[in-house]
Tab-separated table of C-alpha atoms in Angstrom:
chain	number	residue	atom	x	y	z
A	80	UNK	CA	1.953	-82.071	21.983
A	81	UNK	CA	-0.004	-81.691	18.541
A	82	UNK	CA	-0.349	-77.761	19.281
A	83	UNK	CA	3.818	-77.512	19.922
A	84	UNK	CA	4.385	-79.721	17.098
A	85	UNK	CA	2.084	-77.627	14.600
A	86	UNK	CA	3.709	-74.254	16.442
A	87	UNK	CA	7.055	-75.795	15.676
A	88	UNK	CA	6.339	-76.500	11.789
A	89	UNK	CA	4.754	-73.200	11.378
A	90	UNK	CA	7.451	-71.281	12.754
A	91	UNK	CA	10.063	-73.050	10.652
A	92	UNK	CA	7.661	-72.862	7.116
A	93	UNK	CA	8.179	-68.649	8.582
A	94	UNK	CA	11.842	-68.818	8.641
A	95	UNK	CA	12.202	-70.732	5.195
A	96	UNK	CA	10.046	-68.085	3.571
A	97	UNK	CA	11.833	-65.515	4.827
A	98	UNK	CA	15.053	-66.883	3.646
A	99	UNK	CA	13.830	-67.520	0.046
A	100	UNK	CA	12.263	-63.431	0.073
A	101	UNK	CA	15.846	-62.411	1.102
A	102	UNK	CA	17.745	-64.696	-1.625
A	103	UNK	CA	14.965	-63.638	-3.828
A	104	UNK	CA	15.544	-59.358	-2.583
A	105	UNK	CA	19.513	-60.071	-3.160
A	106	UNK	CA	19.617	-61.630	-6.194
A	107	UNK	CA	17.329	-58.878	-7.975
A	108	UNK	CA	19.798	-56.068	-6.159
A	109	UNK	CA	22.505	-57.429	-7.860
A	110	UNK	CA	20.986	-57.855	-10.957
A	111	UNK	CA	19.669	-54.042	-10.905
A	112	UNK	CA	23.372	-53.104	-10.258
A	113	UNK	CA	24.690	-55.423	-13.342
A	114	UNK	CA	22.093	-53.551	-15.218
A	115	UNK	CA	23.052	-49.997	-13.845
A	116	UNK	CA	26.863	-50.962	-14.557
A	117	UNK	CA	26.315	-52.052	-18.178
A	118	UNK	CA	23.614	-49.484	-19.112
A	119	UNK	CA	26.651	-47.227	-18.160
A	120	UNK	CA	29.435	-48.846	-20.190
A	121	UNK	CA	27.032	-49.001	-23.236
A	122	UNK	CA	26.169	-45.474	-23.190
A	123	UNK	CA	30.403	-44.995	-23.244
A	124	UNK	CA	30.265	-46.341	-26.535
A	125	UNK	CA	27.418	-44.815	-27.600
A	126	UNK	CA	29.327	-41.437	-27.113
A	127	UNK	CA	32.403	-42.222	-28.369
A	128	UNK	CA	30.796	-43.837	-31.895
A	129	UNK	CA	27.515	-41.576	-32.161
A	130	UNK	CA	28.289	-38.353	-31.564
A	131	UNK	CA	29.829	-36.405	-34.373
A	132	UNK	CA	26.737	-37.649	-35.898
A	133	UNK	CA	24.482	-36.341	-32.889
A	134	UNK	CA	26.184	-33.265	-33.586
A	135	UNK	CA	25.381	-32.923	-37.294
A	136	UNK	CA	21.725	-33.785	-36.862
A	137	UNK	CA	21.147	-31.042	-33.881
A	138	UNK	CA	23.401	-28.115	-36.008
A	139	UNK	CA	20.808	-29.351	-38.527
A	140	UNK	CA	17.861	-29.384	-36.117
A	141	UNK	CA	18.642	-25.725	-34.894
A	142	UNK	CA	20.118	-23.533	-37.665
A	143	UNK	CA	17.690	-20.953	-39.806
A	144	UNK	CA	16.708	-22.575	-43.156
A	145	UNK	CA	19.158	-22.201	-45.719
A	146	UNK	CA	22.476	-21.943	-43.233
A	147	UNK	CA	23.678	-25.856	-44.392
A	148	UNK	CA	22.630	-27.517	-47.384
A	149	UNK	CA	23.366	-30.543	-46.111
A	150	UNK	CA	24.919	-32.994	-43.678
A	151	UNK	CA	28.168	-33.452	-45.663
A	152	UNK	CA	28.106	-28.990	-45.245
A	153	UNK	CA	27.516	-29.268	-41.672
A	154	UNK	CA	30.792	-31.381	-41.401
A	155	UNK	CA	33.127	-29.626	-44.057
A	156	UNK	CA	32.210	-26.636	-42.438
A	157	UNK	CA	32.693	-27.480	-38.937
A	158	UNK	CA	35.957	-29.144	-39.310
A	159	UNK	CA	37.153	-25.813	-41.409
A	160	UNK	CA	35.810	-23.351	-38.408
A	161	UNK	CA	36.606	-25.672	-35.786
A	162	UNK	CA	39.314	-28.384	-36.573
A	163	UNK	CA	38.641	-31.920	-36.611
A	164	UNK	CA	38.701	-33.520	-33.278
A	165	UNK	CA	37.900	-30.252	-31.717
A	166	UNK	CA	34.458	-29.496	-34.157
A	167	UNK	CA	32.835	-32.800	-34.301
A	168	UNK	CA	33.070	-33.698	-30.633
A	169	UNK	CA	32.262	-30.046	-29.847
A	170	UNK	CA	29.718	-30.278	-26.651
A	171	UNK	CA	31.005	-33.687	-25.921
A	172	UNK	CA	31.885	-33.664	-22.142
A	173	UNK	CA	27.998	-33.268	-21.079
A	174	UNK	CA	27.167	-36.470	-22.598
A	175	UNK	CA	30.275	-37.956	-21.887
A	176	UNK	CA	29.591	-36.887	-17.786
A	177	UNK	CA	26.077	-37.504	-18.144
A	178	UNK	CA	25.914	-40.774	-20.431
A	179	UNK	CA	27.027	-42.818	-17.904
A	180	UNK	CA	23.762	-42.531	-15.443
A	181	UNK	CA	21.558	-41.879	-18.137
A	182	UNK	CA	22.325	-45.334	-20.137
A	183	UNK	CA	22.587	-46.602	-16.744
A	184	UNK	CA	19.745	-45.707	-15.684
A	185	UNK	CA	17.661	-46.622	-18.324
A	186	UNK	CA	18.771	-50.304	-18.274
A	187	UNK	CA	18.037	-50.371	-14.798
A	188	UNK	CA	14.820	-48.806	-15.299
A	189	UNK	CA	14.471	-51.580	-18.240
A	190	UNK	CA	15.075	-54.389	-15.434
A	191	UNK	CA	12.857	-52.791	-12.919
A	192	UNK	CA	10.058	-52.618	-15.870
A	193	UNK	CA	10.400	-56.084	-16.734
A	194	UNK	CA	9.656	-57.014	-12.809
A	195	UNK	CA	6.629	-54.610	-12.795
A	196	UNK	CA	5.473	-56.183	-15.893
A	197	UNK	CA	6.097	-59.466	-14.498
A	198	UNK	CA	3.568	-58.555	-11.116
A	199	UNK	CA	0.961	-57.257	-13.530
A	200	UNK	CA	0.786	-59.758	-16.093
A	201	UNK	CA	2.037	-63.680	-17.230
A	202	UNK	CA	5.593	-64.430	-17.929
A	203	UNK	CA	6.094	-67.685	-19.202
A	204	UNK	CA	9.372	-69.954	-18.537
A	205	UNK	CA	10.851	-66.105	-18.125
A	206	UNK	CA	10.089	-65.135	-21.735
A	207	UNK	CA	8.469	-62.005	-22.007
A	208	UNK	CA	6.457	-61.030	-24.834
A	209	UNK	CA	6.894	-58.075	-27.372
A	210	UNK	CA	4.214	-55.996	-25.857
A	211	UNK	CA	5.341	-57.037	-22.166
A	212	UNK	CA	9.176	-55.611	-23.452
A	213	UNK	CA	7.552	-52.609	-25.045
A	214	UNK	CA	5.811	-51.867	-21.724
A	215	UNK	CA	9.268	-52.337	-19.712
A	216	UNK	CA	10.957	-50.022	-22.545
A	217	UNK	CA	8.320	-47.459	-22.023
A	218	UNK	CA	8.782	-47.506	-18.128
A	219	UNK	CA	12.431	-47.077	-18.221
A	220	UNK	CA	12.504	-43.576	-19.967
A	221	UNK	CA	10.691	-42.048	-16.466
A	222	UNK	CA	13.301	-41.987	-14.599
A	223	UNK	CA	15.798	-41.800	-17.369
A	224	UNK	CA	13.840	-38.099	-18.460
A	225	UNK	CA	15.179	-36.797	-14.890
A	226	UNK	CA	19.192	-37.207	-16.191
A	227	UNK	CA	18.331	-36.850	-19.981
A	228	UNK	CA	16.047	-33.826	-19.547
A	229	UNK	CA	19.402	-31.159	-18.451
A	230	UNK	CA	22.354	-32.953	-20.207
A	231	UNK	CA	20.627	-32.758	-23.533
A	232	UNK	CA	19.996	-29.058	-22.602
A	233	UNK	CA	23.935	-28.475	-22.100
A	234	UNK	CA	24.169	-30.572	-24.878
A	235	UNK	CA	22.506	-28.411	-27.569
A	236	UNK	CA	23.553	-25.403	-26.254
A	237	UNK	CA	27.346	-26.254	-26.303
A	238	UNK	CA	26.173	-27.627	-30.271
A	239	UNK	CA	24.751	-24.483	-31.654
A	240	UNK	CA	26.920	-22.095	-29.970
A	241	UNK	CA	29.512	-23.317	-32.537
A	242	UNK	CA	27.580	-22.293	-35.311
A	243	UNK	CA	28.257	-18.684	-34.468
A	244	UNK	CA	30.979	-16.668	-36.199
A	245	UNK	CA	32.666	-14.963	-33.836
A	246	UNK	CA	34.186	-11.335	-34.048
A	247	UNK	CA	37.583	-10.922	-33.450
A	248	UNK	CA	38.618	-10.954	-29.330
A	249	UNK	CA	34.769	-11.687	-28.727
A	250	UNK	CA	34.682	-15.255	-26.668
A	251	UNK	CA	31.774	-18.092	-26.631
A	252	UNK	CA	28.655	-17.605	-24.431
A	253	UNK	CA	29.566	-20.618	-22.772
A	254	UNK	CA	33.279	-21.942	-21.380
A	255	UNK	CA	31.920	-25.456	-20.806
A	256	UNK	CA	28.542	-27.491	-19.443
A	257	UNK	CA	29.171	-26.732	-15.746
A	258	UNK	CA	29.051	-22.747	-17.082
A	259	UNK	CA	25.998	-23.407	-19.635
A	260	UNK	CA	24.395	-25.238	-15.972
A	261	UNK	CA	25.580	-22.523	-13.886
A	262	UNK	CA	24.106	-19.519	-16.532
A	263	UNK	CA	21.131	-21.326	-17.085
A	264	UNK	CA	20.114	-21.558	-13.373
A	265	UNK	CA	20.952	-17.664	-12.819
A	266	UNK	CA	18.542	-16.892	-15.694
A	267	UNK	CA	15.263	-19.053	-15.016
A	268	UNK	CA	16.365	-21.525	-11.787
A	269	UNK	CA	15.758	-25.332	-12.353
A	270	UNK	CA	12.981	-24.905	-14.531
A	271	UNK	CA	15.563	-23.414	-17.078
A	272	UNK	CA	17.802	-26.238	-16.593
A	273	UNK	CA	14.900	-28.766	-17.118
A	274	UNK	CA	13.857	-27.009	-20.090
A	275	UNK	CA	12.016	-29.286	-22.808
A	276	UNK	CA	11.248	-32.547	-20.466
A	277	UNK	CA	7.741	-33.066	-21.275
A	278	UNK	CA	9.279	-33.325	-24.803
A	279	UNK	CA	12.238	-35.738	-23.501
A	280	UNK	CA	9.542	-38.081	-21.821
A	281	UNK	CA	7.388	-37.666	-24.645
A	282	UNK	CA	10.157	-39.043	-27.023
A	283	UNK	CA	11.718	-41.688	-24.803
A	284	UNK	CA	8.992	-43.191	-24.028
A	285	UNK	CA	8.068	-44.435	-27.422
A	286	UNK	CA	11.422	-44.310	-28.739
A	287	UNK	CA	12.385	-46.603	-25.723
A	288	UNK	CA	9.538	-49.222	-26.504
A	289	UNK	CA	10.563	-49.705	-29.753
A	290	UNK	CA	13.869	-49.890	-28.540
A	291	UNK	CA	14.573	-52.755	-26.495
A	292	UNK	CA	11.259	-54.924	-28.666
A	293	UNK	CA	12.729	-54.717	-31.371
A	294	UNK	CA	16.198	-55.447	-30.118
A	295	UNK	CA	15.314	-58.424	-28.095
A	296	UNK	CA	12.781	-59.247	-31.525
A	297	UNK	CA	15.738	-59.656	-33.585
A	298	UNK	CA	18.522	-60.904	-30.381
A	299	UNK	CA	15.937	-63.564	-30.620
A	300	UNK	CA	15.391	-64.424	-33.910
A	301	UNK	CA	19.302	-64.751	-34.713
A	302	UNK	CA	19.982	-66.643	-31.315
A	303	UNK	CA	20.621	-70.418	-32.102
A	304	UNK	CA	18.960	-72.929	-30.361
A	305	UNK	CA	20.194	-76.172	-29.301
A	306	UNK	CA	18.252	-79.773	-30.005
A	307	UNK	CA	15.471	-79.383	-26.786
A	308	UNK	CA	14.658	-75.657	-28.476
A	309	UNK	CA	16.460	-73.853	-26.311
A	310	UNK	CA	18.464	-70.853	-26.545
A	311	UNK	CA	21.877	-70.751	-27.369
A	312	UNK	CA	25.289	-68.394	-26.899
A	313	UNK	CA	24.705	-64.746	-29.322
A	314	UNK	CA	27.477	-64.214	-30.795
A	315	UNK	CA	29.006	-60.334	-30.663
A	316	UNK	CA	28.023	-60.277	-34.329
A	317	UNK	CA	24.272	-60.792	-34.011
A	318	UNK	CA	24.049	-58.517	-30.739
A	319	UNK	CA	25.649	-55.430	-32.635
A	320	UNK	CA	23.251	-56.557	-35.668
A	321	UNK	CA	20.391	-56.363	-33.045
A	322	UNK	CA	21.550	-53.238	-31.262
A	323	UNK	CA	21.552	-51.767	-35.121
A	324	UNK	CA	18.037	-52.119	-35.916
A	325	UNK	CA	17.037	-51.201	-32.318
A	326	UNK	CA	18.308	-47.830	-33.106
A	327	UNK	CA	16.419	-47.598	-36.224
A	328	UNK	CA	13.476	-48.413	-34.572
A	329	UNK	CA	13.851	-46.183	-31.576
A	330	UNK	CA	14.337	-42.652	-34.198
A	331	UNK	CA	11.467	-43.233	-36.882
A	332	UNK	CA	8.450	-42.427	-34.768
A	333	UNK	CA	9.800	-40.053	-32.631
A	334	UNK	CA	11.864	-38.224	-34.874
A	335	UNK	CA	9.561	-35.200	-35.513
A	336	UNK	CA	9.495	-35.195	-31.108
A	337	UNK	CA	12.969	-34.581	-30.975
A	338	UNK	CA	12.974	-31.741	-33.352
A	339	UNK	CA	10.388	-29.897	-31.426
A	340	UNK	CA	12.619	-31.084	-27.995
A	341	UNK	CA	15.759	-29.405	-29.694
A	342	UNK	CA	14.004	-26.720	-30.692
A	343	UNK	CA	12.670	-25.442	-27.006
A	344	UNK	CA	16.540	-26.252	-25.473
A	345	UNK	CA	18.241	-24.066	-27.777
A	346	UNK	CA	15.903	-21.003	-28.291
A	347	UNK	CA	15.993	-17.647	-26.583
A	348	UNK	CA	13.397	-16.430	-24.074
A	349	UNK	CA	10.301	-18.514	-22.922
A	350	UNK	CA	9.050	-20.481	-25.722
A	351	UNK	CA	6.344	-22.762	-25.560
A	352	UNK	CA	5.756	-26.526	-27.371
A	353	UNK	CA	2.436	-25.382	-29.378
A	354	UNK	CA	4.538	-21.994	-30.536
A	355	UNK	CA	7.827	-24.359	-31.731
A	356	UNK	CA	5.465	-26.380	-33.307
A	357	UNK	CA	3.789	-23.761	-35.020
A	358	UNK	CA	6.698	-22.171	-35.943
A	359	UNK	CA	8.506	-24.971	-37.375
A	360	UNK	CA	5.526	-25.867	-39.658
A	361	UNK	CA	5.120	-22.510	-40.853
A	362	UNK	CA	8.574	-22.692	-42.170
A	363	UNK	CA	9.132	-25.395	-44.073
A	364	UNK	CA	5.583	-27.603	-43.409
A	365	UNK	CA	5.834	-31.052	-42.626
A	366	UNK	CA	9.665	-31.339	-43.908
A	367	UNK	CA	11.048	-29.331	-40.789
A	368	UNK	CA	10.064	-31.432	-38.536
A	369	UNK	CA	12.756	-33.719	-40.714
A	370	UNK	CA	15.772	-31.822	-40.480
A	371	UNK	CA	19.199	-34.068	-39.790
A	372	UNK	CA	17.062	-37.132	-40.076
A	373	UNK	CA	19.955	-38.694	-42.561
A	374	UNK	CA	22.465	-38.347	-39.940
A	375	UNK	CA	20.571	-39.642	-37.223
A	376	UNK	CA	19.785	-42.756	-39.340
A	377	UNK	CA	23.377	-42.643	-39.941
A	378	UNK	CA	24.213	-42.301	-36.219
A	379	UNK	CA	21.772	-45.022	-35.155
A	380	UNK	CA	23.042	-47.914	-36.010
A	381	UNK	CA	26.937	-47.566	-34.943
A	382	UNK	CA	26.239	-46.053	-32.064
A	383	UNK	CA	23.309	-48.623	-30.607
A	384	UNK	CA	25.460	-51.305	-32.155
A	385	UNK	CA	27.609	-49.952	-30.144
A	386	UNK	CA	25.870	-49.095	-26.679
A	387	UNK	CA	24.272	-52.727	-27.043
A	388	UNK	CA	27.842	-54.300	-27.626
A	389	UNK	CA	29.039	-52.595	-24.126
A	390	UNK	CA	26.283	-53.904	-22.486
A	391	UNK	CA	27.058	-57.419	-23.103
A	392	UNK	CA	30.624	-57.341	-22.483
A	393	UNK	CA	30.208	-55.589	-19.265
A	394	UNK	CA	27.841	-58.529	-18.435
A	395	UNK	CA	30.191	-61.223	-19.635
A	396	UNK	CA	32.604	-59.621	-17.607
A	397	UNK	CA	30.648	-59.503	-14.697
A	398	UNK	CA	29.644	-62.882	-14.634
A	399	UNK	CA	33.262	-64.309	-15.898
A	400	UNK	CA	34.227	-62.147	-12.376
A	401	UNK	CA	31.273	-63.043	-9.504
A	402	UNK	CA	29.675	-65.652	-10.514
């Protein structure tokens, strides 16, 4: 009778377990696909604020010394070659098609870091630390580097190729990104296309640390809290202030890495990281590895204010909606 009762217990204790791993399995699929969803709607805005700016800094980043003298040329003389609208959202659609994944996939690779971090070290009452964010940051940019990696490519390309003066009748290399894609594969395959992802992953990865620390650093140091010392609602305000200076953070030590990265994308032929590097320093020394860093300073904190502002809407809205 013991032996049945103890069976009986045992197999129930199974059951409950089970039931709490499933609830547990659920609730951390639907978080992943809040985070996918407002990674996506962040990068939206990101676009749509940031990249006329993106666009300056890479004309910047790629043109022979003494083509611009400055930001303020690159835009005069873009908008006089190219029209307004037309000139500084030039290249546009490959970020606009592949923004979407690639925010959302990086705050679902930011989620999926925080759990990994959570089964290899402490996380107290659900508060992670600095370094425990850094390390989730970091994480996120590997699978990020897979989109990133060819729609910064297409990117670039469709950039530059608007620097060119073109004779009269004589057309642009490329019509659009699915022809820069489609050229790109029939010279050099997918290793063409993927062109300049060691340097992606080597800037992300960083730049994606920095990131989200210093953006939950400063979410949490303007978040009220309540009598008992607990957190309160962020306003809108403070989460575009927060987004701001995580886009500060993210460009300053990897600013020089994405200068070498736009480098390799947008040259001719084969061209190798230790050759770009040596290259760039032998023209201008350590200042051209600098080039466009005023409007990506510029760009950095509308455009995360931005990206970070989507993201918190979309999860307002979500939860307003499901739960």
């Amino acid at each position: 009778m013991s032996s049945s009762s103890g069976s009986g217990s045992s197999t129930a204790e199974t059951a409950t377990k089970a039931k709490e791993e499933v609830k547990e399995a659920t609730k951390n699929a639907v978080q992943s696909l809040r985070s996918f969803v407002s990674g996506g709607v962040g990068g939206i805005f990101a676009v749509v604020v940031g990249h006329p700016f993106d666009l300056v800094k890479v004309r910047l980043q790629t043109a022979e010394k003494g083509v611009y003298t400055g930001a303020l040329d690159v835009v005069r003389r873009t908008v006089a070659r190219e029209g307004m609208v037309r000139g500084l959202y030039a290249g546009v659609s490959a970020p606009l098609v592949g923004v979407t994944p690639m925010f959302a996939v990086s705050f679902w690779g930011y989620d999926l870091g925080k759990r990994v971090v959570s089964n290899v070290s402490t996380v107290t009452d659900n508060q992670f630390t600095v370094g425990q964010v850094a390390g989730a940051g970091a994480f996120s940019a590997v699978p990020m580097t897979i989109i990133t990696a060819p729609f910064e490519r297409v990117k670039v390309l469709l950039q530059i190729q608007g620097q060119k003066q073109l004779a009269p009748g004589e057309k642009p290399k490329y019509s659009g990104g699915i022809d820069v894609v489609r050229q790109l594969y029939k010279e050099g395959g997918m290793r063409s296309v993927y062109r300049g992802s060691a340097m992606t992953l080597a800037r992300d990865a960083p730049g994606s640390a920095a990131y989200f620390a210093t953006y939950e650093t400063v979410k949490r140091r303007l978040t009220p809290k309540d009598e008992h010392g607990k957190p309160g609602s962020l306003s809108l305000t403070a989460v575009m202030t927060a987004g701001g200076a995580a886009g500060i953070a993210m460009w300053i030590p990897v600013f020089p890495v994405d200068t070498i990265k736009s480098r390799l994308q947008s040259a001719e032929g084969n061209p190798t990281i230790g050759g770009t590097v040596r290259e760039l320093y032998a023209r201008n020394g350590f200042k051209a590895f600098f080039p466009g860093m005023g409007p990506a300073m510029a760009r950095a904190v509308p455009a995360n204010a931005a990206t970070f502002l989507g993201v918190e809407l979309a999860q307002m809205a979500m939860r307003k909606a499901f739960d």
